Amino acid sequence: MNIKELIARNLQNKGIKYFTRPSFYFLLKILTAFWRPQKGRWPQKISLSFYLDLLHRAYRKKQPVVWTNVYTPPELIWALGGIPFMPEIFAAVAASLGLAPFFLKKAGEAWYSTDLCSFHRGALGMMHSRLVPPPDLVLATSQLCDGAVKFLEAASAFYQCPFYLLHIPYPVTSPAKAQTWLAEELTALARDLKPLLLVMPQTINKVANHSNQAREHLLAVNQLRQQIPSPYRGSEALSDVTMHLLALGTTYGTAFYRHLEDNLSERVKNKRPVLPQQKYRLLWLHFRPYYPNFLFDFLEKHHGAAVAFEEVNAVTWEKLSVDDFWFSLAAKILANPLWGPAERRVVQAVSLARLYQVHGVIHFAQGGCRQSNGSVFLLRETLRRHKIPFLNLEGDCIDERNFMAGQTMTRLESFLELLEG
Amino acid sequence: MITAGIDVGSNTTKVVILRDGEWLGDALVLTGADNRGSAEKALAQATKAAGIKRTDIAHCVATGYGRINIPFADRKITEISCHGRGAYAVFPGTRTVIDIGGQDSKVIRIDAPGRVVDFIMNDKCAAGTGRFLEVMARALEITLPEMAAIASKSKNPVTISNTCTVFAESEVISYLAQGLPKEDIIRGLHEAIVDRIESMALRLGVEQEVTMTGGVALNKAIVATLRKRLKQTLLLPPQPQLIGAYGAALIAANQA
């Protein structure tokens, strides 16, 4: 029996209690501390340590656990003295362990329609299985999708804990006004949450400094990725994105990106690309399927196609200010091109395609993801005008039952044949 | 030089053999459960028809959904590229190819030199494919070749509102129970398939000339309905179901 089967079997019996005990994660943390990874694997160790530490602290309950949605800047919750927990990320972790079908079934039993995004269904299934740290409060941000807000509202009702909604203005006509308005909202939120959380100026200083350091390393990583052939696998980058979604503002986030920068620098310096026979370079839009699948092996090993960059790894925000933290955090939120008019995302896609000198762009169309799929027409038309081939690859990031191997392979292969001309 | 193209489709496996681009022979067999076995069988029949030995084949390209299961093929190319290439070879003015096969349908755009520049495939269900017609023919207790002839007699086609093949079959059964004429039901089914194809074609953009390939192109009622909907002349190769294999054999000749 392998580890996945062991976990899956324990999910259905009393063994589940071990996964909800802080001591379980503490033990794993200690074991991980003794792990001496091979050269180049330090970021993986840091990432694992971060998640074990997060779960340990979240179950230990010394600090309040704040459930929030992806793309809420984690610095907001770290600065408020809470532990950010993004259930969508843990749905992806469950999928990577092959456990998503169990949780998706649980969500179905709780009346959640298959029409709902599988990130949320997976997370809801984990919630109904009581296999996630319960929140002390729920903080939803109205970006990027309304489904996330509804899902978090359901979580708040399920756990009977307070629900806060941070309304993110659509930065259309007056970006400056939007930033001021959001900064005031953030300041008010921090004031309102003071009795629940532990806002202290030194925490804000630390969070801002860690976030800014990590940002500098991530910028360097992204610059190194412009190298041809690529020094970093797109499949890994699409998994590592969870570090900048959740760990920015912590020592883990800074260490992770510092080590990653060192790795890529060494690879570039010693001419050790991840794919020596690189034939095509691709830009990836949206996330990837997180359950075990052949997609990236198929692209990389069989066709020499490297995912050179991903839109979700772009650094779109400026440094956070220690002196005016909430104002700079508002700027970071509003700088996300995935929020607001589709034109912002389209402009970024064209610019990244040029910067990373890609041959084509793949948009992974997650079933149920309105906010991403809604801009496909504009993406396709604009990229076509710039003579950049585009593939809209329909699939599912979490629910492997929606992954059709044959059809996906034919679409990908046809796209690569099209690039070959 | 002799080349072979093998198109392992969900329903049938087709082989075309060429000598310096000239058609020497072909074969078509049912695919069944054994992709490799059906490819071997079709290849044996095609070599016999061409009057050559298998060892005379210099280069072989496999295509179709079962292409990955053909170990003796020198290269595997998708059906998108092969149908594009085959249609362009038959009608060099082709800029749009509509291929309706057993389990999927595609619209392919090609440029003046014959390169595939864009494509779209049906989503992951059988609606808009040959399989849809097969299932309905079985429910109506008629053969596939009879379908087109019966459909042409219809005056008031019914509307098939379900896109799912299984639910559409239930809808057909319920129409039969209501005593509606078979020809109106069959015509309605043809309209439903064409709805799907028309939507895909318009999404990708239809540029003249338009060539139709795949086994469903043999159904005159589908061709007529699609022609009317798209307001385009549809070019039909003599054996549309062999165009994928033909394209594969042509690509094999280029790559040998």
XYZ file of C-alpha atoms in Angstrom:
677
model
C 0.000 0.000 0.000
C 1.440 3.378 -0.950
C 1.112 6.613 1.010
C -1.807 7.854 -1.101
C -3.784 4.664 -0.551
C -2.993 4.875 3.156
C -4.314 8.427 3.372
C -7.367 7.628 1.237
C -8.236 4.629 3.432
C -7.804 6.619 6.616
C -10.044 9.378 5.308
C -12.929 6.990 5.600
C -12.338 5.751 9.109
C -11.117 6.916 12.478
C -7.615 7.496 11.140
C -8.861 10.885 9.981
C -8.239 12.278 13.482
C -4.445 12.060 12.975
C -4.621 14.539 10.132
C -6.298 17.106 12.349
C -3.855 16.974 15.257
C -1.129 19.620 15.555
C 1.273 16.942 16.836
C 0.990 15.108 13.499
C 2.267 18.153 11.611
C 4.805 18.970 14.306
C 6.308 15.495 13.944
C 6.420 15.828 10.180
C 8.038 19.258 10.587
C 10.782 17.742 12.741
C 11.345 14.936 10.249
C 11.497 17.445 7.415
C 14.094 19.470 9.331
C 16.439 16.460 9.121
C 15.920 16.112 5.394
C 19.012 17.161 3.480
C 17.753 17.630 -0.044
C 19.876 17.239 -3.131
C 21.345 20.329 -4.674
C 18.574 22.253 -6.348
C 15.810 20.763 -4.183
C 15.999 23.284 -1.327
C 12.950 25.230 -2.519
C 10.913 22.006 -2.241
C 12.092 21.509 1.327
C 11.188 25.093 2.203
C 7.790 24.774 0.568
C 7.040 21.530 2.442
C 8.227 23.023 5.731
C 6.030 26.063 5.160
C 2.892 23.994 4.641
C 3.607 21.724 7.606
C 4.274 24.758 9.792
C 1.101 26.446 8.573
C -1.009 23.362 9.347
C 0.704 22.856 12.697
C 0.010 26.441 13.757
C -3.507 26.384 12.338
C -4.444 23.264 14.322
C -2.616 24.458 17.441
C -4.958 27.450 17.540
C -2.560 29.855 19.239
C -3.310 32.330 16.494
C -6.633 32.850 14.757
C -7.116 31.000 11.468
C -8.512 33.173 8.707
C -10.006 31.449 5.706
C -9.737 33.470 2.552
C -9.762 33.056 -1.198
C -6.857 32.840 -3.620
C -5.443 36.233 -4.675
C -6.259 37.843 -1.357
C -2.710 39.080 -0.580
C -1.466 36.810 2.221
C 0.388 39.817 3.658
C -2.999 41.216 4.700
C -3.683 38.313 7.065
C -0.106 37.814 8.227
C -0.026 41.537 9.082
C -3.275 41.243 11.018
C -1.697 38.521 13.154
C -3.767 35.687 11.691
C -2.875 32.529 9.802
C -4.152 32.689 6.236
C -5.735 29.501 4.998
C -6.790 29.276 1.362
C -8.950 26.160 0.954
C -8.633 26.312 -2.862
C -4.879 25.704 -2.526
C -5.502 22.698 -0.314
C -7.989 21.354 -2.861
C -5.078 21.419 -5.328
C -2.827 19.673 -2.783
C -5.515 16.990 -2.316
C -5.750 16.588 -6.096
C -1.977 16.168 -6.394
C -2.210 13.359 -3.831
C -4.966 11.735 -5.886
C -7.545 12.439 -3.165
C -9.771 14.936 -4.971
C -12.423 12.381 -6.100
C -13.172 11.569 -2.455
C -13.689 15.244 -1.557
C -15.615 16.047 -4.734
C -17.990 13.202 -3.863
C -18.387 14.640 -0.368
C -19.268 18.039 -1.867
C -21.826 16.342 -4.134
C -23.411 14.710 -1.095
C -23.747 18.188 0.414
C -25.772 19.420 -2.615
C -23.008 21.335 -4.384
C -23.616 21.189 -8.124
C -20.962 19.903 -10.520
C -21.431 23.224 -12.297
C -19.510 24.874 -9.468
C -15.742 25.332 -9.891
C -13.945 22.158 -8.779
C -11.460 24.179 -6.669
C -14.418 25.194 -4.520
C -16.132 21.810 -4.635
C -12.888 20.127 -3.567
C -12.487 22.604 -0.726
C -16.116 22.203 0.320
C -15.656 18.428 0.345
C -12.643 18.854 2.633
C -14.706 21.111 4.853
C -17.570 18.617 5.081
C -15.009 15.873 5.820
C -13.689 18.145 8.590
C -10.209 17.678 7.239
C -9.146 21.297 7.206
C -8.291 23.602 10.110
C -11.561 25.282 11.153
C -11.589 29.062 10.704
C -11.937 31.607 13.478
C -13.158 34.031 10.901
C -13.685 34.097 7.174
C -12.473 36.976 5.064
C -13.572 36.950 1.441
C -12.364 39.400 -1.150
C -14.664 40.081 -4.075
C -11.849 39.399 -6.551
C -11.573 37.284 -8.692
C -14.780 35.294 -8.703
C -18.138 35.519 -7.025
C -18.188 31.731 -6.570
C -15.360 32.062 -4.052
C -17.341 34.597 -2.015
C -20.386 32.310 -1.898
C -18.229 29.315 -1.015
C -16.575 31.227 1.842
C -19.967 32.435 3.051
C -21.046 28.786 3.206
C -17.892 28.012 5.194
C -18.684 30.803 7.630
C -22.198 29.384 8.167
C -20.835 25.825 8.476
C -18.344 26.801 11.189
C -20.550 29.530 12.676
C -17.787 32.090 12.607
C -17.804 35.761 11.507
C -17.783 36.535 7.795
C -16.150 39.653 6.367
C -16.248 40.759 2.787
C -13.594 43.044 1.382
C -15.112 44.699 -1.634
C -12.477 45.224 -4.322
C -13.388 48.050 -6.710
C -13.174 47.416 -10.432
C -10.250 49.631 -11.432
C -11.782 51.077 -14.583
C -12.312 54.822 -14.720
C -10.294 56.151 -11.808
C -7.553 53.816 -10.557
C -6.298 56.415 -8.043
C -9.741 56.775 -6.474
C -10.105 52.987 -6.393
C -6.801 52.693 -4.536
C -7.728 55.353 -1.978
C -11.149 53.785 -1.456
C -9.665 50.291 -1.002
C -6.923 51.551 1.330
C -9.596 53.132 3.534
C -11.545 49.873 3.487
C -8.419 47.923 4.491
C -7.686 50.370 7.308
C -11.270 50.041 8.570
C -11.061 46.263 8.318
C -7.846 46.208 10.369
C -9.577 48.378 12.984
C -12.673 46.151 13.046
C -10.645 42.993 13.368
C -8.421 44.325 16.139
C -10.416 42.636 18.909
C -10.204 39.309 17.031
C -6.639 39.466 15.777
C -3.335 40.838 16.926
C -2.406 43.803 14.771
C 0.931 45.209 15.856
C 3.104 47.699 13.951
C 6.206 45.517 14.162
C 4.269 42.668 12.508
C 3.387 44.950 9.631
C 7.047 45.962 9.302
C 8.197 42.365 9.230
C 5.523 41.286 6.760
C 6.221 44.175 4.388
C 9.969 43.580 4.501
C 9.678 39.831 3.899
C 7.220 40.393 1.082
C 9.500 42.953 -0.579
C 12.551 40.703 -0.311
C 10.659 37.763 -1.809
C 9.400 40.044 -4.569
C 12.973 41.012 -5.482
C 13.970 37.329 -5.703
C 10.863 36.480 -7.710
C 11.662 39.305 -10.128
C 15.158 37.860 -10.540
C 13.693 34.361 -11.055
C 11.355 35.674 -13.727
C 14.222 37.441 -15.458
C 16.307 34.265 -15.446
C 13.387 32.454 -17.015
C 13.739 34.620 -20.110
C 16.810 32.520 -20.925
C 16.559 30.153 -23.894
C 16.475 27.200 -23.281
C 14.416 27.423 -20.099
C 16.107 26.903 -16.742
C 12.849 26.059 -14.895
C 10.007 23.647 -15.613
C 6.640 25.277 -16.166
C 4.928 22.359 -14.427
C 6.947 23.079 -11.272
C 6.399 26.807 -11.567
C 2.649 26.231 -11.747
C 2.836 24.247 -8.496
C 5.234 26.664 -6.813
C 2.858 29.547 -7.511
C 1.108 28.617 -4.259
C 4.131 30.046 -2.424
C 3.508 33.518 -3.743
C -0.212 33.135 -3.195
C 0.200 32.187 0.455
C 3.767 32.557 1.766
C 4.645 36.126 0.782
C 5.259 38.141 3.934
C 6.899 35.219 5.767
C 10.492 34.058 6.155
C 9.529 30.948 4.172
C 8.458 33.011 1.171
C 11.731 34.939 1.151
C 13.868 31.817 1.611
C 11.955 29.922 -1.068
C 12.476 32.541 -3.759
C 16.095 33.203 -2.699
C 16.939 29.515 -3.144
C 14.995 29.339 -6.367
C 16.927 32.311 -7.723
C 20.213 30.651 -6.713
C 19.183 27.416 -8.445
C 18.213 29.079 -11.669
C 21.331 31.279 -11.669
C 23.466 28.179 -11.312
C 21.567 26.436 -14.117
C 21.936 29.389 -16.433
C 25.606 29.907 -15.542
C 26.502 26.244 -16.055
C 24.244 25.878 -19.099
C 22.001 23.235 -17.519
C 18.531 23.895 -18.957
C 15.637 21.678 -17.863
C 14.967 20.676 -21.439
C 18.147 20.555 -23.489
C 16.344 19.836 -26.773
C 13.852 22.658 -26.505
C 11.862 22.978 -29.695
C 9.000 25.218 -28.654
C 8.425 27.787 -25.920
C 4.926 28.270 -24.578
C 3.141 30.766 -22.356
C 0.602 29.185 -20.011
C -2.533 31.025 -18.948
C -4.493 30.085 -15.807
C -3.539 27.150 -13.570
C -2.715 23.520 -14.455
C -4.376 20.191 -13.694
C -3.005 19.217 -10.273
C -3.972 15.516 -10.237
C -1.377 13.105 -11.672
C -1.534 13.360 -15.472
C 0.689 13.093 -18.515
C 0.230 16.606 -19.838
C 3.574 18.200 -19.025
C 5.612 15.057 -19.644
C 3.889 14.813 -22.982
C 4.752 18.410 -23.840
C 8.284 18.374 -22.497
C 9.632 14.864 -23.072
C 7.722 13.827 -26.181
C 7.620 17.122 -28.024
C 10.382 19.284 -26.589
C 7.838 21.972 -25.708
C 8.748 23.983 -22.630
C 6.286 26.119 -20.735
C 8.612 29.104 -20.545
C 6.365 31.228 -18.346
C 2.928 31.437 -16.755
C 0.755 34.513 -16.290
C 0.111 33.554 -12.653
C 3.810 33.956 -11.830
C 4.128 37.492 -13.160
C 5.088 40.180 -10.645
C 2.526 42.867 -11.308
C 2.737 44.853 -8.072
C 5.127 47.393 -6.612
C 6.946 47.079 -3.283
C 4.848 47.310 -0.125
C 5.395 50.408 1.974
C 6.150 50.039 5.664
C 4.969 53.611 6.276
C 1.767 53.365 4.299
C 1.145 49.633 4.363
C -2.603 49.594 3.646
C -2.307 52.041 0.773
C 0.469 49.957 -0.858
C -1.456 46.745 -0.221
C -4.467 48.262 -1.968
C -2.198 49.014 -4.930
C -1.008 45.405 -4.977
C -4.565 44.065 -5.032
C -5.631 46.416 -7.809
C -2.519 45.693 -9.886
C -3.629 42.109 -10.514
C -4.417 42.021 -14.251
C -6.752 39.070 -13.721
C -9.090 41.488 -11.905
C -10.869 44.239 -13.748
C -11.471 44.557 -17.469
C -10.295 41.598 -19.568
C -8.180 44.036 -21.567
C -5.652 44.158 -18.707
C -5.139 40.412 -18.875
C -4.966 40.439 -22.666
C -2.346 43.202 -22.695
C -0.286 41.282 -20.152
C -0.546 38.043 -22.191
C 0.769 39.749 -25.325
C 3.548 41.436 -23.398
C 4.626 38.176 -21.688
C 4.474 36.301 -24.992
C 6.915 38.825 -26.453
C 9.157 39.017 -23.388
C 9.527 35.243 -23.096
C 9.764 34.777 -26.879
C 7.142 32.058 -26.975
C 5.902 30.249 -30.066
C 2.356 29.925 -28.768
C -0.007 30.500 -25.857
C -2.116 27.861 -24.095
C -5.080 28.874 -21.973
C -6.125 26.054 -19.668
C -9.879 26.570 -19.510
C -10.879 25.339 -16.070
C -14.468 24.089 -16.159
C -16.673 26.422 -14.116
C -14.148 29.277 -14.060
C -16.155 32.187 -15.445
C -13.606 34.870 -14.611
C -10.915 33.220 -16.755
C -12.978 31.677 -19.544
C -14.898 34.908 -20.026
C -11.866 36.557 -21.619
C -11.037 33.771 -24.104
C -12.555 35.535 -27.105
C -10.545 38.714 -26.482
C -7.377 36.746 -25.768
C -7.723 34.721 -28.942
C -8.526 37.654 -31.190
C -5.784 39.893 -29.803
C -3.122 37.195 -29.930
C -4.217 36.371 -33.474
C -3.748 40.013 -34.470
C -0.225 39.767 -33.062
C 0.288 36.504 -34.993
C 0.715 34.498 -31.803
C -0.944 31.043 -32.033
C -3.427 30.351 -29.245
C -4.968 27.136 -27.923
C -7.933 27.112 -25.566
C -7.470 23.768 -23.834
C -10.613 22.768 -21.970
C -10.141 20.714 -18.844
C -10.267 20.733 -15.092
C -7.580 21.539 -12.541
C -9.021 19.400 -9.743
C -11.644 16.997 -11.083
C -9.808 14.336 -13.058
C -13.106 12.899 -14.272
C -13.230 15.892 -16.627
C -9.797 15.146 -18.063
C -10.147 13.339 -21.386
C -6.724 11.955 -22.153
C -7.228 11.175 -25.861
C -8.944 14.440 -26.740
C -6.472 16.505 -24.730
C -3.528 14.786 -26.392
C -4.968 15.351 -29.883
C -5.599 19.044 -29.196
C -2.107 19.582 -27.792
C -0.384 17.614 -30.534
C -2.364 19.389 -33.243
C -1.360 22.720 -31.735
C 2.311 21.737 -31.750
C 2.006 20.532 -35.359
C 0.466 23.901 -36.185
C 3.482 25.625 -34.600
C 5.770 23.453 -36.697
C 4.006 24.810 -39.801
C 8.657 5.785 -53.322
C 5.756 3.936 -51.719
C 4.176 5.387 -48.574
C 1.241 4.396 -46.397
C -1.177 6.355 -44.246
C -3.121 4.568 -41.517
C -6.091 6.305 -39.927
C -7.264 4.418 -36.844
C -10.646 5.959 -36.112
C -13.086 5.051 -33.356
C -15.315 3.206 -35.790
C -13.219 2.236 -38.802
C -9.555 1.915 -39.668
C -8.509 3.171 -43.064
C -5.301 2.680 -45.046
C -4.201 4.483 -48.201
C -1.068 3.513 -50.123
C 0.627 5.907 -52.523
C 3.495 5.618 -54.995
C 5.101 9.027 -55.500
C 1.849 10.645 -54.491
C -0.297 8.517 -56.824
C -3.082 6.428 -55.256
C -2.152 2.726 -55.425
C -4.682 1.132 -53.119
C -6.799 1.483 -49.998
C -8.737 -0.476 -47.428
C -11.311 0.107 -44.719
C -12.054 -2.274 -41.837
C -13.945 -1.996 -38.564
C -11.661 -0.929 -35.725
C -13.166 -3.028 -32.957
C -11.298 -3.400 -29.687
C -7.860 -4.104 -31.127
C -6.316 -1.001 -32.741
C -3.128 -2.711 -33.791
C -4.929 -5.776 -35.117
C -7.306 -3.700 -37.219
C -4.391 -1.627 -38.560
C -2.552 -4.836 -39.528
C -5.674 -6.173 -41.215
C -6.374 -2.959 -43.124
C -2.731 -2.703 -44.172
C -2.753 -6.293 -45.452
C -5.899 -5.591 -47.495
C -4.509 -2.332 -48.856
C -1.166 -3.826 -49.900
C -3.064 -6.607 -51.678
C -5.258 -4.050 -53.446
C -2.151 -2.052 -54.398
C -0.344 -5.177 -55.619
C 2.689 -4.591 -53.421
C 4.409 -6.301 -50.484
C 4.402 -4.674 -47.069
C 8.186 -4.428 -47.203
C 7.829 -2.173 -50.259
C 6.457 0.573 -48.027
C 9.249 3.056 -47.392
C 7.507 5.233 -44.846
C 4.316 4.961 -42.854
C 2.383 7.601 -40.848
C -0.392 6.731 -38.397
C -3.204 9.102 -37.498
C -6.592 8.994 -35.784
C -7.359 8.446 -32.120
C -5.659 5.024 -32.178
C -2.432 6.322 -33.734
C -0.464 5.801 -30.544
C -1.166 2.058 -30.684
C 0.512 1.501 -34.036
C 4.132 0.663 -33.195
C 5.179 -0.045 -36.774
C 4.303 3.487 -37.942
C 7.375 5.659 -38.549
C 5.556 8.703 -37.234
C 2.288 9.645 -35.569
C 0.491 12.765 -36.733
C -2.871 14.048 -35.551
C -5.963 13.759 -37.696
C -6.186 17.581 -37.797
C -2.981 17.837 -39.832
C -3.792 14.761 -41.925
C -7.323 15.838 -42.908
C -6.004 19.318 -43.672
C -3.280 17.898 -45.866
C -5.529 15.366 -47.606
C -8.294 17.874 -48.353
C -5.776 20.410 -49.670
C -4.241 17.792 -51.963
C -7.645 16.940 -53.475
C -8.874 20.539 -53.685
C -5.928 22.987 -53.530
C -8.329 25.931 -53.151
C -9.483 24.554 -49.793
C -9.222 27.021 -46.896
C -11.712 25.388 -44.526
C -12.078 21.665 -43.838
C -15.074 20.240 -41.992
C -14.370 16.703 -40.830
C -17.101 14.716 -39.103
C -15.813 11.396 -37.906
C -17.100 8.641 -35.663
C -16.323 10.177 -32.314
C -15.284 13.714 -33.040
C -15.810 16.536 -35.448
C -13.424 19.290 -36.386
C -13.217 22.452 -38.376
C -9.742 23.208 -39.711
C -8.491 26.398 -41.327
C -5.629 26.126 -43.790
C -3.672 28.816 -45.589
C -2.716 29.195 -49.236
C 0.403 26.948 -48.987
C -1.758 24.296 -47.282
C -0.587 24.707 -43.672
C -3.008 24.276 -40.785
C -3.383 27.697 -39.178
C -6.243 27.091 -36.750
C -8.670 24.397 -35.687
C -11.538 23.628 -33.386
C -12.791 20.271 -32.151
C -16.121 19.262 -30.651
C -16.340 19.216 -26.890
C -16.156 15.984 -25.033
C -19.412 14.383 -26.087
C -20.790 12.453 -29.031
C -23.284 15.093 -30.191
C -22.299 16.303 -33.638
C -20.458 13.118 -34.590
C -21.086 9.947 -36.543
C -21.672 8.051 -33.306
C -24.748 10.226 -32.661
C -26.253 9.108 -35.973
C -25.378 5.466 -35.286
C -27.117 5.494 -31.911
C -30.197 7.132 -33.397
C -30.339 4.737 -36.355
C -30.378 1.877 -33.869
C -33.192 3.494 -31.867
C -35.192 3.989 -35.077
C -34.428 0.459 -36.321
C -33.064 1.634 -39.654
C -29.612 1.488 -41.240
C -27.275 4.457 -41.559
C -27.527 4.582 -45.376
C -31.334 4.694 -45.096
C -31.258 7.727 -42.817
C -30.396 10.362 -45.404
C -33.002 9.121 -47.881
C -35.767 9.091 -45.250
C -34.761 12.546 -43.915
C -35.167 14.079 -47.374
C -38.910 13.242 -47.311
C -39.554 15.357 -44.217
C -41.826 18.402 -44.359
C -41.914 19.323 -40.647
C -38.684 18.368 -38.884
C -38.977 18.015 -35.114
C -36.660 19.894 -32.782
C -34.225 17.707 -30.868
C -33.497 19.832 -27.825
C -31.095 17.531 -25.982
C -27.433 17.778 -26.903
C -26.541 14.667 -24.896
C -26.729 11.592 -27.133
C -28.313 9.434 -24.437
C -31.022 11.995 -23.640
C -31.556 12.691 -27.354
C -32.194 8.971 -27.834
C -34.876 9.147 -25.115
C -36.340 12.174 -26.902
C -36.481 10.209 -30.159
C -38.222 7.324 -28.408
C -40.751 9.713 -26.913
C -41.440 11.263 -30.359
C -41.964 7.753 -31.754
C -44.388 7.052 -28.902
C -46.294 10.223 -29.848
C -46.657 8.777 -33.353
C -44.696 11.518 -35.128
C -43.525 10.574 -38.644
C -40.115 8.912 -38.707
C -38.877 11.185 -41.484
C -39.544 14.291 -39.360
C -37.657 12.788 -36.425
C -34.724 11.756 -38.615
C -34.581 15.162 -40.255
C -34.621 16.737 -36.793
C -31.624 14.603 -35.845
C -29.750 15.795 -38.920
C -30.556 19.390 -38.059
C -29.257 18.809 -34.519
C -25.892 17.550 -35.795
C -25.603 20.403 -38.240
C -26.370 22.862 -35.408
C -23.225 21.719 -33.636
C -21.032 21.780 -36.719
C -22.365 25.148 -37.871
C -21.630 26.665 -34.472
C -18.042 25.367 -34.546
C -17.519 26.539 -38.132
C -18.828 30.022 -37.425
C -16.731 30.267 -34.286
C -13.569 29.554 -36.240
C -14.677 31.499 -39.312
C -15.505 29.936 -42.667
C -13.347 30.863 -45.616
C -13.953 29.538 -49.117
C -13.397 26.941 -50.451
C -14.900 24.534 -47.933
C -14.162 20.798 -48.156
C -15.991 18.178 -46.157
C -14.224 14.992 -45.080
C -14.886 12.019 -42.807
C -17.455 9.246 -43.003
C -20.438 11.510 -42.251
C -19.738 13.397 -45.501
C -21.290 10.350 -47.216
C -24.644 11.326 -45.698
C -26.308 13.493 -48.361
C -28.875 14.964 -45.958
C -26.136 16.244 -43.607
C -24.203 17.729 -46.509
C -27.314 19.425 -47.944
C -28.364 20.849 -44.571
C -24.869 22.116 -43.796
C -24.562 23.641 -47.241
C -27.822 25.506 -46.708
C -26.884 26.699 -43.228
C -23.399 27.885 -44.138
C -24.551 29.270 -47.496
C -21.421 27.733 -48.973
C -20.631 25.216 -51.644
C -19.189 22.145 -49.971
C -16.547 20.272 -51.917
C -16.736 16.518 -51.478
C -13.769 14.268 -52.233
C -14.651 10.975 -53.930
C -14.019 8.923 -50.758
C -14.262 11.436 -47.901
C -13.775 8.768 -45.220
C -10.260 8.057 -46.575
C -8.969 11.635 -46.577
C -7.269 11.355 -43.179
C -5.349 8.265 -44.293
C -4.590 9.931 -47.634
C -3.189 12.988 -45.865
C -1.105 10.719 -43.627
C 0.346 8.937 -46.687
C 1.185 12.310 -48.271
C 2.909 13.485 -45.095
C 4.808 10.172 -45.032
C 6.056 10.904 -48.552
C 7.343 14.312 -47.458
C 9.039 13.013 -44.360
C 10.653 9.881 -45.748
